[in-house]
XYZ file of N, CA and C in Angstrom:
738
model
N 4.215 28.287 12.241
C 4.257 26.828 12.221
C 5.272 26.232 13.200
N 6.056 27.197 14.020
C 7.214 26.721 15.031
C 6.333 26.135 15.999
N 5.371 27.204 17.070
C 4.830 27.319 18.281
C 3.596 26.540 17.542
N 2.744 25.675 18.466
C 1.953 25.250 18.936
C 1.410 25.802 20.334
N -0.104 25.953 20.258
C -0.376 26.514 21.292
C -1.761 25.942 21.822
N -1.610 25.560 23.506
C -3.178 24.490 23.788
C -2.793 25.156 25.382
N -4.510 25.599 25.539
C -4.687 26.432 26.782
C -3.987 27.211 27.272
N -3.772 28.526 26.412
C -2.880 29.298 26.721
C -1.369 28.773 26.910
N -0.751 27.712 26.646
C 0.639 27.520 26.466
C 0.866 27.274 25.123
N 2.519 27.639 24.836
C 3.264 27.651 23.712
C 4.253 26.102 23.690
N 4.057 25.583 22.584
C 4.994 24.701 22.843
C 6.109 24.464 21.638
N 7.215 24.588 21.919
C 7.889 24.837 20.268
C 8.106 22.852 20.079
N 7.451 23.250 18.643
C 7.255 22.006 18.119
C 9.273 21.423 17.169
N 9.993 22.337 17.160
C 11.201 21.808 17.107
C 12.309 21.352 18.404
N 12.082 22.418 19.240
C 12.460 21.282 20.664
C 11.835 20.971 21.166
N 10.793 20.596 20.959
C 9.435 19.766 21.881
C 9.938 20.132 23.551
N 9.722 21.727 24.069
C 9.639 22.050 24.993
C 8.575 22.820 25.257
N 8.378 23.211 26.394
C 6.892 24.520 26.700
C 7.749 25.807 26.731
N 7.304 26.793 26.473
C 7.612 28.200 26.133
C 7.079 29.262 26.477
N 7.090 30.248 27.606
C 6.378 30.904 28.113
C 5.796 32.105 26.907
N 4.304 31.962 27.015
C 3.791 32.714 25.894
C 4.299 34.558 26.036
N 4.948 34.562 26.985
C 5.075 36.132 26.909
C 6.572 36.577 25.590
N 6.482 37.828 25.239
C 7.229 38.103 23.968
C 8.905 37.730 24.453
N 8.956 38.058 25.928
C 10.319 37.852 25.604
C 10.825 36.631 25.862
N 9.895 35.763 26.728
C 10.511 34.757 26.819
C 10.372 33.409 25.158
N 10.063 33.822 24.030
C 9.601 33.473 23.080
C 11.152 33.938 22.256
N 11.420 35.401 21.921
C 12.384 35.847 21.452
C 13.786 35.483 22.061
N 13.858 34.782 23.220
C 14.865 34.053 24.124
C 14.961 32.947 23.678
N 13.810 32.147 23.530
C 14.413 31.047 23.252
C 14.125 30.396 21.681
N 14.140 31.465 20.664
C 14.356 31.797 19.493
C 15.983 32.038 19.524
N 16.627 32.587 20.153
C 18.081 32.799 19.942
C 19.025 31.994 20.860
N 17.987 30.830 20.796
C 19.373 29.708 21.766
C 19.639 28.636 20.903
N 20.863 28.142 21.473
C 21.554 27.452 20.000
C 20.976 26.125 19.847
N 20.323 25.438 20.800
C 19.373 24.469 20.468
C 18.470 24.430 19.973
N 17.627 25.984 19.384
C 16.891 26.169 18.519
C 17.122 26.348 17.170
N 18.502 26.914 16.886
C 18.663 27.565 16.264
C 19.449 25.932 15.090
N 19.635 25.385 16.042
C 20.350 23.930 15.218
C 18.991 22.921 14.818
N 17.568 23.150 15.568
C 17.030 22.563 14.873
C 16.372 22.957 13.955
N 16.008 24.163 13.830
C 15.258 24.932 12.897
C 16.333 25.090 11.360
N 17.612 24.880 11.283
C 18.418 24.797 10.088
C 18.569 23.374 10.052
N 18.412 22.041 11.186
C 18.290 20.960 10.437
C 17.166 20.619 9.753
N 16.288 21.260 10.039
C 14.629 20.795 9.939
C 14.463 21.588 8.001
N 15.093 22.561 8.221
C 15.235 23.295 6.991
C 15.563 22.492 5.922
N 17.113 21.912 6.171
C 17.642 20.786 5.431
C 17.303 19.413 5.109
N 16.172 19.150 5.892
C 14.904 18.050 5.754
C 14.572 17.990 5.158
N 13.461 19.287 5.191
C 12.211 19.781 4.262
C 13.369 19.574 2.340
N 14.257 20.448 2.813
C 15.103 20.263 0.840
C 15.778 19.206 1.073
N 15.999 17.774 1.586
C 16.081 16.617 1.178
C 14.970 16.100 0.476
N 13.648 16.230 1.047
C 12.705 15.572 1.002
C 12.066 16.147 0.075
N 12.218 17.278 0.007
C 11.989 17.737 -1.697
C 12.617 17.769 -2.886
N 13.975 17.420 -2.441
C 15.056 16.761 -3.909
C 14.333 15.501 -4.342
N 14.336 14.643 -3.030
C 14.048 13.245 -3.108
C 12.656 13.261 -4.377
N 11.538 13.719 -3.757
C 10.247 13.908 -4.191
C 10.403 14.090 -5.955
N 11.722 15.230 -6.032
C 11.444 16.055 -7.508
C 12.587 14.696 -8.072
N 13.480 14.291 -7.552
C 14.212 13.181 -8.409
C 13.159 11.856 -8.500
N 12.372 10.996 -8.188
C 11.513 10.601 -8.396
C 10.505 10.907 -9.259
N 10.114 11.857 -8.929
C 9.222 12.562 -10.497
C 9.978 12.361 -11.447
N 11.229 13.065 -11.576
C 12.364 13.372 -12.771
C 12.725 11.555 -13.485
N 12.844 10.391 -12.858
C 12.845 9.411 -13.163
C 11.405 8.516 -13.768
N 10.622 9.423 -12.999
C 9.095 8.449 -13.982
C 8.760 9.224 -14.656
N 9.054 10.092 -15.173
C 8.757 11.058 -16.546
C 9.819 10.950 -17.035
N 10.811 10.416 -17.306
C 12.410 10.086 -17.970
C 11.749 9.079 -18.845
N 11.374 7.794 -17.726
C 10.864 6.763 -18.200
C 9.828 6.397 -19.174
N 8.804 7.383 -18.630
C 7.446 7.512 -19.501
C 7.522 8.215 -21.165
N 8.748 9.128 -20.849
C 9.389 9.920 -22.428
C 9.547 8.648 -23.091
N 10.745 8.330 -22.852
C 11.712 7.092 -23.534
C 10.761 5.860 -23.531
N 9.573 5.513 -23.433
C 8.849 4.403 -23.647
C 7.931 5.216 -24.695
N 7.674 6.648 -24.372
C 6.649 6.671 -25.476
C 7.282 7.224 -26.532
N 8.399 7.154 -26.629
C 9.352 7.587 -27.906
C 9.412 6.218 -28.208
N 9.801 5.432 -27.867
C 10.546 3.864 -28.131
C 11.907 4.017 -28.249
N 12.381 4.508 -27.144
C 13.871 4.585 -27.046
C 14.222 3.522 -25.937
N 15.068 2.633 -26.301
C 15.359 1.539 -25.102
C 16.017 2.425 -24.119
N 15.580 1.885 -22.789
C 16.124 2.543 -21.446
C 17.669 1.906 -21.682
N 18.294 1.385 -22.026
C 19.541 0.899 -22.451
C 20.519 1.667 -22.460
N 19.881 3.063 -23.726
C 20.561 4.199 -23.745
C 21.333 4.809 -22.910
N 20.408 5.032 -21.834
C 20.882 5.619 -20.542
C 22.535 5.101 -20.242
N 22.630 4.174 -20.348
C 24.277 3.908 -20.171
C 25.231 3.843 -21.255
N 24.879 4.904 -22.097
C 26.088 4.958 -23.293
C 26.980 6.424 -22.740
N 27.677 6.409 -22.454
C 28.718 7.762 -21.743
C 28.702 9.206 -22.559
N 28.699 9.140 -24.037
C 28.258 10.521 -24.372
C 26.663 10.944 -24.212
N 25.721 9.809 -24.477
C 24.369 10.291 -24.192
C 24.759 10.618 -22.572
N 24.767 9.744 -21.464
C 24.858 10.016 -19.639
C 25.823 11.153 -19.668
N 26.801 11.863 -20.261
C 27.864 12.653 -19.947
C 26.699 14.200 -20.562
N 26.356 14.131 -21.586
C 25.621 15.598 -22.601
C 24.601 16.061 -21.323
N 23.659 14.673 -20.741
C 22.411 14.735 -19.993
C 23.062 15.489 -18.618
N 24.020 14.993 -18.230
C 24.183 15.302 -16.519
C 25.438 16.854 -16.934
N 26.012 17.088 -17.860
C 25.868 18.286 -18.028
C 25.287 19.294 -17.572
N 24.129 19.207 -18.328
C 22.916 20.245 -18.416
C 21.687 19.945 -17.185
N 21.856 19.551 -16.715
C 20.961 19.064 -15.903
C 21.352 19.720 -14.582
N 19.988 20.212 -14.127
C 20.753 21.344 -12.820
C 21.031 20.344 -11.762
N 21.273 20.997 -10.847
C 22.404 20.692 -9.576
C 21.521 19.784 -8.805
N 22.082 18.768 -8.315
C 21.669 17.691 -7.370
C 20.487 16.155 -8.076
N 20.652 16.056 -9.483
C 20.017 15.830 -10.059
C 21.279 15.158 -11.150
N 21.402 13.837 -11.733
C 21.975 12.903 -12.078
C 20.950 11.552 -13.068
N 21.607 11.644 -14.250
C 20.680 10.321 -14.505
C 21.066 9.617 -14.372
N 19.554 8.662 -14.159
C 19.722 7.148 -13.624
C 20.660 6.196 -14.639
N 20.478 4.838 -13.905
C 21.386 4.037 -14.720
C 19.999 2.994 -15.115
N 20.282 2.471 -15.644
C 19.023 1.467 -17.007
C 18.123 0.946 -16.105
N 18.775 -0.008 -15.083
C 18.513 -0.915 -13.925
C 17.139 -0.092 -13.010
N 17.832 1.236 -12.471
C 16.987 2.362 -11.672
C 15.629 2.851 -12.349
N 16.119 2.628 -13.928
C 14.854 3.133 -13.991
C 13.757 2.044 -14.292
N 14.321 1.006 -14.418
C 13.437 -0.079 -15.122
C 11.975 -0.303 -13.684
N 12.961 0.269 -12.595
C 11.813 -0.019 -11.327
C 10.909 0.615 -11.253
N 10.594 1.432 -12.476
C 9.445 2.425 -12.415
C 8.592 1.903 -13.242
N 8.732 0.890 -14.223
C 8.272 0.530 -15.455
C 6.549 -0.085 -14.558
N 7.031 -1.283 -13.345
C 5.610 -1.558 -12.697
C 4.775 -0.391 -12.472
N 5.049 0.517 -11.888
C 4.019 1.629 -11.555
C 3.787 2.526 -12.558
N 4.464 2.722 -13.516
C 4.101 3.445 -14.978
C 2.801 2.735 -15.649
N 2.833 1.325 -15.910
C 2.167 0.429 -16.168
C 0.844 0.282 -15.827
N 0.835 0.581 -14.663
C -0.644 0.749 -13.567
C -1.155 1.687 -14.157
N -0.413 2.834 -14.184
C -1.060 4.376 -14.306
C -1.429 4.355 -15.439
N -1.187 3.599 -16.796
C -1.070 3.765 -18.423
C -2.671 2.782 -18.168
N -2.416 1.324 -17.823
C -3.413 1.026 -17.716
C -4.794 1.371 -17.297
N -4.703 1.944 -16.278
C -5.931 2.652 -15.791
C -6.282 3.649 -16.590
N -5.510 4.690 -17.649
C -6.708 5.336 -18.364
C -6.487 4.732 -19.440
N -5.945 3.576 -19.725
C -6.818 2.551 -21.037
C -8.480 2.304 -20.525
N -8.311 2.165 -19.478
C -9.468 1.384 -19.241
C -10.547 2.657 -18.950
N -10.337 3.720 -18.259
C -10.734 4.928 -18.592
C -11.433 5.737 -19.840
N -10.362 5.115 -20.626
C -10.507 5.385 -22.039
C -11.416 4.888 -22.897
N -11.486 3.610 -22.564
C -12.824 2.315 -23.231
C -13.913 2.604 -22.261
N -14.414 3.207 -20.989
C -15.583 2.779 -20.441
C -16.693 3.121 -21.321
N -17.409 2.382 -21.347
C -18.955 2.513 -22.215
C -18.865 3.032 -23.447
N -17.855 2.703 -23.949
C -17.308 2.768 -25.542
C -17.765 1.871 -26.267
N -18.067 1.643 -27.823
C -17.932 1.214 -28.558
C -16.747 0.908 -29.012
N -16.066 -0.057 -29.632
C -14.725 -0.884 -29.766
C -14.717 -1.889 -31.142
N -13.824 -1.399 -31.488
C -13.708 -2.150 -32.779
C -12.024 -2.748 -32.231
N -12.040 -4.671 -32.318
C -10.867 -4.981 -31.834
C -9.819 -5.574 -33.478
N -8.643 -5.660 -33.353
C -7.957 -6.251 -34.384
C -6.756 -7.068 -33.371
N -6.327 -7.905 -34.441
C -5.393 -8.624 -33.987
C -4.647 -9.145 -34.821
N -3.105 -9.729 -34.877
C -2.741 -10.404 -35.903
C -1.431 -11.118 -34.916
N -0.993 -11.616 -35.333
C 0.074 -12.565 -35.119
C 1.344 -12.740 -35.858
N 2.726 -12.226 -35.629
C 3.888 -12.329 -35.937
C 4.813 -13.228 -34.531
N 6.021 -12.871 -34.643
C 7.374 -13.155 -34.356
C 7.946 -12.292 -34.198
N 8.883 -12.793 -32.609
C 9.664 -11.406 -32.313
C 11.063 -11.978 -32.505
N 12.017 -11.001 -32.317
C 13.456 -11.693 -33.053
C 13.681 -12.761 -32.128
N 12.976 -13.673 -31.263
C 13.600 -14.768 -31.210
C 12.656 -15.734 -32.049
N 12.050 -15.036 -32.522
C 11.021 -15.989 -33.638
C 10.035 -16.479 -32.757
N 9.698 -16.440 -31.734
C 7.839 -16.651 -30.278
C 6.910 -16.074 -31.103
N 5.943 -16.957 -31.717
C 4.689 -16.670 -32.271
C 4.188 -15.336 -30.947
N 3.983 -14.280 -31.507
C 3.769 -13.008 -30.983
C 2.113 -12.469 -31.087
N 0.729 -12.544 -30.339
C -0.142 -11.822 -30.486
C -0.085 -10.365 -30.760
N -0.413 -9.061 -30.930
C -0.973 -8.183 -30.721
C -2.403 -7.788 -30.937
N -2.766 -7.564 -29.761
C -4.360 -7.275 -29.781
C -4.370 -5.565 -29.508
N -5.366 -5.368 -30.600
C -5.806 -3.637 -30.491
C -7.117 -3.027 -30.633
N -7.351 -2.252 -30.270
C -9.325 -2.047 -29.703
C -8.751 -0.437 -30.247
N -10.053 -0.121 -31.159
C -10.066 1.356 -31.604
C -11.629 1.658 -30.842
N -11.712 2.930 -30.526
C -12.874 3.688 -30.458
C -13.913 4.132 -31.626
N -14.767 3.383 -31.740
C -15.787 3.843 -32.763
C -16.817 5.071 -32.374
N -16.248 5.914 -32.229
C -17.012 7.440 -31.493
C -16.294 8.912 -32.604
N -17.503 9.079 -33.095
C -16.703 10.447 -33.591
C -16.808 11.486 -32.396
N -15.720 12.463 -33.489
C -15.358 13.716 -32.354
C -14.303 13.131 -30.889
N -13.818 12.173 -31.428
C -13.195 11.558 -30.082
C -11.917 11.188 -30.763
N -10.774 10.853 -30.126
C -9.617 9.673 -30.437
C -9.690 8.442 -30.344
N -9.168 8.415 -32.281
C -10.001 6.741 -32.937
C -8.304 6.438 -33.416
N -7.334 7.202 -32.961
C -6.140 5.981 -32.977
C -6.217 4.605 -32.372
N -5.738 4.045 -33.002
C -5.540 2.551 -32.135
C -4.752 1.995 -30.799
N -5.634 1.456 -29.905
C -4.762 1.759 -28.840
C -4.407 0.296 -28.559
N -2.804 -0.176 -28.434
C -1.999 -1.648 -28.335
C -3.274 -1.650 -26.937
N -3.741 -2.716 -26.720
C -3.987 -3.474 -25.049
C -3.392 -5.032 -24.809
N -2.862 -5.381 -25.758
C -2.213 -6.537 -24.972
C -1.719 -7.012 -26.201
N 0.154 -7.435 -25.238
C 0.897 -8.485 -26.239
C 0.444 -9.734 -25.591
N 0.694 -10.503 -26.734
C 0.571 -11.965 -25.709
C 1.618 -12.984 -26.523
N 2.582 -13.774 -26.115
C 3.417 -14.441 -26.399
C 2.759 -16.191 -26.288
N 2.418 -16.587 -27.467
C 1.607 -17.893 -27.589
C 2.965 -19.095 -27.569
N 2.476 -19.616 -27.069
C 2.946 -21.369 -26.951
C 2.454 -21.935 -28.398
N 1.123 -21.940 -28.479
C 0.670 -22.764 -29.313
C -0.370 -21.593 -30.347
N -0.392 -21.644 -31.237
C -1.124 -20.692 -32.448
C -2.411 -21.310 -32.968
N -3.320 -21.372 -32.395
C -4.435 -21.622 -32.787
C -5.765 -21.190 -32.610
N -6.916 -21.136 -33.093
C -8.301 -20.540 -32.871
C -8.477 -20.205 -31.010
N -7.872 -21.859 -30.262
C -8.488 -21.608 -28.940
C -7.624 -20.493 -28.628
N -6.327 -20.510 -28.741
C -5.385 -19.492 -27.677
C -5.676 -18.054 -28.303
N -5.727 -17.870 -29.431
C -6.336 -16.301 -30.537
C -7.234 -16.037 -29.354
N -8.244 -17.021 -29.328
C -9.991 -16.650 -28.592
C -9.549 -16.159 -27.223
N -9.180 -16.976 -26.444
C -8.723 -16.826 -25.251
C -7.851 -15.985 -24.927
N -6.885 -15.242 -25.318
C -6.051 -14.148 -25.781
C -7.140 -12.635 -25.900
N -8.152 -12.792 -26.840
C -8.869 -11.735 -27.053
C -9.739 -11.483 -25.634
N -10.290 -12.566 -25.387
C -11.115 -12.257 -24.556
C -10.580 -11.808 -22.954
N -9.210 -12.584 -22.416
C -8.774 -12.072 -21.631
C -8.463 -10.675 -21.476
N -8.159 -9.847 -23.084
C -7.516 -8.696 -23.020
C -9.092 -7.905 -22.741
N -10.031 -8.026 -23.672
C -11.256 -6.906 -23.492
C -11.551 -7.017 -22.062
N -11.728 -8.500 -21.030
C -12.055 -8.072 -19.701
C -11.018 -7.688 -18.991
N -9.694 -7.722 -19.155
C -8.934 -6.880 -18.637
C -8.931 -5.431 -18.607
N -9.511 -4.491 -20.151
C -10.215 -3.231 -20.427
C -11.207 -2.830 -20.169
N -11.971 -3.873 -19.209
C -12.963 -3.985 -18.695
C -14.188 -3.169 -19.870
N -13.932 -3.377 -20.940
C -14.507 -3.062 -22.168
C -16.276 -4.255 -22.081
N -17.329 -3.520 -22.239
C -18.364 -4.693 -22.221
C -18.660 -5.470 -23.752
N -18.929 -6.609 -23.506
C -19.100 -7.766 -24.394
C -19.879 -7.043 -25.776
N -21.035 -6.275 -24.922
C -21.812 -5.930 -26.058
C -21.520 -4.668 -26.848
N -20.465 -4.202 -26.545
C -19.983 -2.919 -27.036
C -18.820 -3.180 -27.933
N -18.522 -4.804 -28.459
C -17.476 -4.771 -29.370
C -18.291 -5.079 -30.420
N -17.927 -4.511 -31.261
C -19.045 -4.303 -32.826
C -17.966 -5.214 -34.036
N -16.460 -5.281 -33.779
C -15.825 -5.582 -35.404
C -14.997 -6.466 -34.450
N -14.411 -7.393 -35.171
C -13.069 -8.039 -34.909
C -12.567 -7.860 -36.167
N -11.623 -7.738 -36.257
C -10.638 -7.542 -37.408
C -9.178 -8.153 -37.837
N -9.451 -8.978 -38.646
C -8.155 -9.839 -38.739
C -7.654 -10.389 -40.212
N -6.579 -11.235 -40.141
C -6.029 -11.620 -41.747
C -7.283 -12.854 -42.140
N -6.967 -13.783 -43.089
C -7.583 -14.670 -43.432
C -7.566 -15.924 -43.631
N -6.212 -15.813 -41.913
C -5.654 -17.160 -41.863
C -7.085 -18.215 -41.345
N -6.764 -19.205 -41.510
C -7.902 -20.317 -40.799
C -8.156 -20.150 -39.825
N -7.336 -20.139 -38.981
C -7.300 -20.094 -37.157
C -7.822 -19.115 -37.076
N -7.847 -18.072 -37.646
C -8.504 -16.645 -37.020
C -9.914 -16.369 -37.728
N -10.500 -17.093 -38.641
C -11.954 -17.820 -38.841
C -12.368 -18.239 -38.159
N -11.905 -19.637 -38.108
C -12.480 -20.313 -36.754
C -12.632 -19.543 -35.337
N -11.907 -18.822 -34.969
C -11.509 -18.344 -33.896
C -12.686 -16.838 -33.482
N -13.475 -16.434 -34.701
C -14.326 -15.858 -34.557
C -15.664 -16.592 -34.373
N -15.652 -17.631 -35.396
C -16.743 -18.409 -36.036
C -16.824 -19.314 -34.704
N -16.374 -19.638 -33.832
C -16.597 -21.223 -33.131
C -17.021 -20.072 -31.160
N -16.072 -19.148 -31.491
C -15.943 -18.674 -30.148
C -16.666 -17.336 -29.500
N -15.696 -16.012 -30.812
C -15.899 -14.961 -30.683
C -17.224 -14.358 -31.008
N -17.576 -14.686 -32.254
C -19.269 -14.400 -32.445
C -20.369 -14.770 -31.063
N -19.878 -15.794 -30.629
C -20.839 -16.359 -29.560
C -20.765 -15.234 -28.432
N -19.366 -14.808 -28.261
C -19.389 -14.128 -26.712
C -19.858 -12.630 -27.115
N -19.695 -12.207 -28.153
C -19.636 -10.859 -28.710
C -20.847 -10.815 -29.524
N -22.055 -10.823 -29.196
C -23.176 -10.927 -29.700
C -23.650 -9.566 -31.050
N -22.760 -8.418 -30.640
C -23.286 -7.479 -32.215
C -22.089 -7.342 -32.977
N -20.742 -8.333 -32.926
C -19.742 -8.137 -33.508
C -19.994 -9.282 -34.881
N -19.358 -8.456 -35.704
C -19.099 -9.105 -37.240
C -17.346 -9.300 -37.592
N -17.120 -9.906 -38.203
C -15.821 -10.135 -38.877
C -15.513 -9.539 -39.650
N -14.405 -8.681 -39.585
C -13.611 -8.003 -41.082
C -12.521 -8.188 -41.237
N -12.568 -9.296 -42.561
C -10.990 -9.672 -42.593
C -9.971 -8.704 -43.439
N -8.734 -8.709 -43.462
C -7.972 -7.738 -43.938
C -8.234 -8.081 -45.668
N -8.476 -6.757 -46.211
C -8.523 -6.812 -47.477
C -7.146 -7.051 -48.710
N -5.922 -6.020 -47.689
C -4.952 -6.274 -48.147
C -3.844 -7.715 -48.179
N -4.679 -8.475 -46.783
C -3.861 -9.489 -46.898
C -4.384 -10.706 -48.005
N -5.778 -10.117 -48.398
C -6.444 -10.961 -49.711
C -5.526 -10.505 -50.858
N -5.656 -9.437 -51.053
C -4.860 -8.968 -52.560
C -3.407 -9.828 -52.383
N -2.476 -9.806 -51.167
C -1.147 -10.057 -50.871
C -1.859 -12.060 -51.509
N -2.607 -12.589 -50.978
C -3.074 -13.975 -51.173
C -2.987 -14.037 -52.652
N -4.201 -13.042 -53.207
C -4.091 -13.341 -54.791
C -2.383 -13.393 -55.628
N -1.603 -12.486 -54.674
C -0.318 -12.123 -55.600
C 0.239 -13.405 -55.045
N -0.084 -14.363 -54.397
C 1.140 -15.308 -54.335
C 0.468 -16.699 -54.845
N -0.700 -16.329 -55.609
C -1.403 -17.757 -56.349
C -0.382 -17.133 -57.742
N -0.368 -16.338 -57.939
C 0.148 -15.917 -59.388
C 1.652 -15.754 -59.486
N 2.248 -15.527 -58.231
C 3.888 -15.942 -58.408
C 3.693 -17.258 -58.413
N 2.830 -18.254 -57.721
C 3.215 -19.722 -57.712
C 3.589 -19.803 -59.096
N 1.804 -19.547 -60.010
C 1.193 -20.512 -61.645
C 2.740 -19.560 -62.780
N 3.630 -18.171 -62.240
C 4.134 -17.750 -63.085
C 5.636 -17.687 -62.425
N 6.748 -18.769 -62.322
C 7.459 -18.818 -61.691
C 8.658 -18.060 -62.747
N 8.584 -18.052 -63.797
C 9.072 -17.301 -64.201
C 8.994 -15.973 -64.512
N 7.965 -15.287 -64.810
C 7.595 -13.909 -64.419
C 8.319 -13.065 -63.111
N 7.616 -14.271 -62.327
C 8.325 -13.696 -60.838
C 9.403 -13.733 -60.542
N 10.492 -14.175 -60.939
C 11.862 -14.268 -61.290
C 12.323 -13.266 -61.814
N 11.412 -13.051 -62.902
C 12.036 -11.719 -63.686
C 11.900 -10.417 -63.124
N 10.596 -10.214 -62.223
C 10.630 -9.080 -61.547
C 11.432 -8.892 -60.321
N 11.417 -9.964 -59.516
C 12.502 -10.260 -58.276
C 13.624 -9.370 -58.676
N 13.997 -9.874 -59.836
C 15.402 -9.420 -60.719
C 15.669 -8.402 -61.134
C-alpha cells in the first residue's frame, strides 16, 4: 500500500516521489529519513483517527445506555461516579462531561426514530394516550402505538410527547394524528384508540379520530371507570372515607 505503480513506474505514495522500480533502488529509498518520518507520521494518523472514530462510538453508546436506563446524563459530572469511570477505562479514553454528550442526543434520535418507523411499517397498531403534568405542572400528552401481531414485540412503544398549550378534543386529535404520520404508520392499519373517560378524549375520537381512522374503535380505560365509581362514593360517604384515609 506504500508504492503505487502506472506504466511500469513506482511512485511512493508517502513522499509523493517516482521510485525506480528496480529492488535496490526501492530498498534505498525505504531507508532514507524522509521516508522513514513519513511512514511513522502516517502511522500516528491512522491511531489518531482511530482513537477519534472509537471515542465517538464510546460517547453514542454511553449516551444510548444512560437514556435507555433513564439515568440523567447529569450524572456524568458527579466526581466519584467521573473519578470510578476514568479509572477503569483504558488508556486514551476519558468521560465526557454532560454538555459533550448531550450533542449526540440529535443523531441518537434519528437513528431510534427510524426503526420506530421500521418497526410500524405495514403493521397493525393499537394507539393509547393520556394526559398528565410534568413537575412544572405543562399539561403533558403521551402518545403510544402497540403492535397487534402475534409472535412479534407487542410492548408499547412511547412515539411522541407532546407538551399542550391548551387541553382539548382539537389539540388530543391533532397531537395523535401528527404522531401516526410521523410513524408513517397507515390510517387504515390503526384498529383501537385507547384512552380514559375524560370528555375531551370522547369527543376527540367521536368528532375527529373515527373519521380519519376508518376500522378503529374506542377503548376506554376500564380502570379509570372503577377509579370514577370510587370517587362518586367517597363524595355520597364523606365520612367513611375519612375513616379509611385514617
Amino acid at each position: 500500500n506504500i508504492f503505487s505503480e502506472s506504466q511500469g513506474k513506482l511512485k511512493c505514495k508517502l513522499c509523493r516521489i517516482d521510485v525506480s522500480p528496480k529492488s535496490n533502488s526501492v530498498k534505498q529509498h525505504l531507508e532514507t529519513r524522509k521516508h522513514k518520518y513519513n511512514l511513522n507520521h502516517a502511522g500516528q494518523s491512522r491511531e489518531l483517527s482511530n482513537l477519534s472514530d472509537s471515542r465517538e462510538t464510546f460517547v453514542k453508546e454511553l449516551v444510548s445506555s444512560f437514556t435507555t436506563a433513564n439515568v440523567p446524563l447529569q450524572k456524568l459530572a458527579i466526581p466519584c461516579f467521573k473519578n470510578f469511570f476514568n479509572k477503569y477505562m483504558q488508556t486514551g479514553f476519558q468521560l465526557p462531561s454532560p454538555s459533550c454528550t448531550r450533542q449526540s442526543l440529535p443523531e441518537l434520535y434519528q437513528e431510534k426514530l427510524l426503526e420506530l418507523i421500521d418497526f410500524f411499517k405495514n403493521s397493525k397498531v393499537a394507539i393509547a394516550c393520556d394526559e398528565g403534568t410534568d413537575y412544572e405542572m405543562r399539561p403533558v400528552l403521551q402518545i403510544i402505538a402497540y403492535k397487534l401481531e402475534a409472535r412479534t414485540d407487542t410492548r408499547p412503544k412511547l412515539i411522541a410527547t407532546v407538551f399542550l398549550d391548551v387541553v382539548n378534543n382539537q389539540t388530543v386529535s391533532q397531537s395523535v394524528v401528527t404522531a401516526i404520520n410521523k410513524m408513517k404508520i397507515d390510517l387504515n392499519n390503526v384498529y383501537a384508540f385507547i384512552s380514559d373517560n375524560v370528555a375531551y378524549m370522547k369527543k376527540a375520537y367521536r368528532d375527529t379520530l373515527s373519521q380519519i381512522f376508518p376500522n378503529c374503535i374506542h377503548i376506554t380505560c376500564f380502570a379509570h371507570i372503577i377509579a370514577l365509581v370510587g370517587d362518586t362514593w367517597r363524595k355520597k360517604l364523606p365520612e367513611l372515607d375519612s375513616m379509611v384515609a385514617n
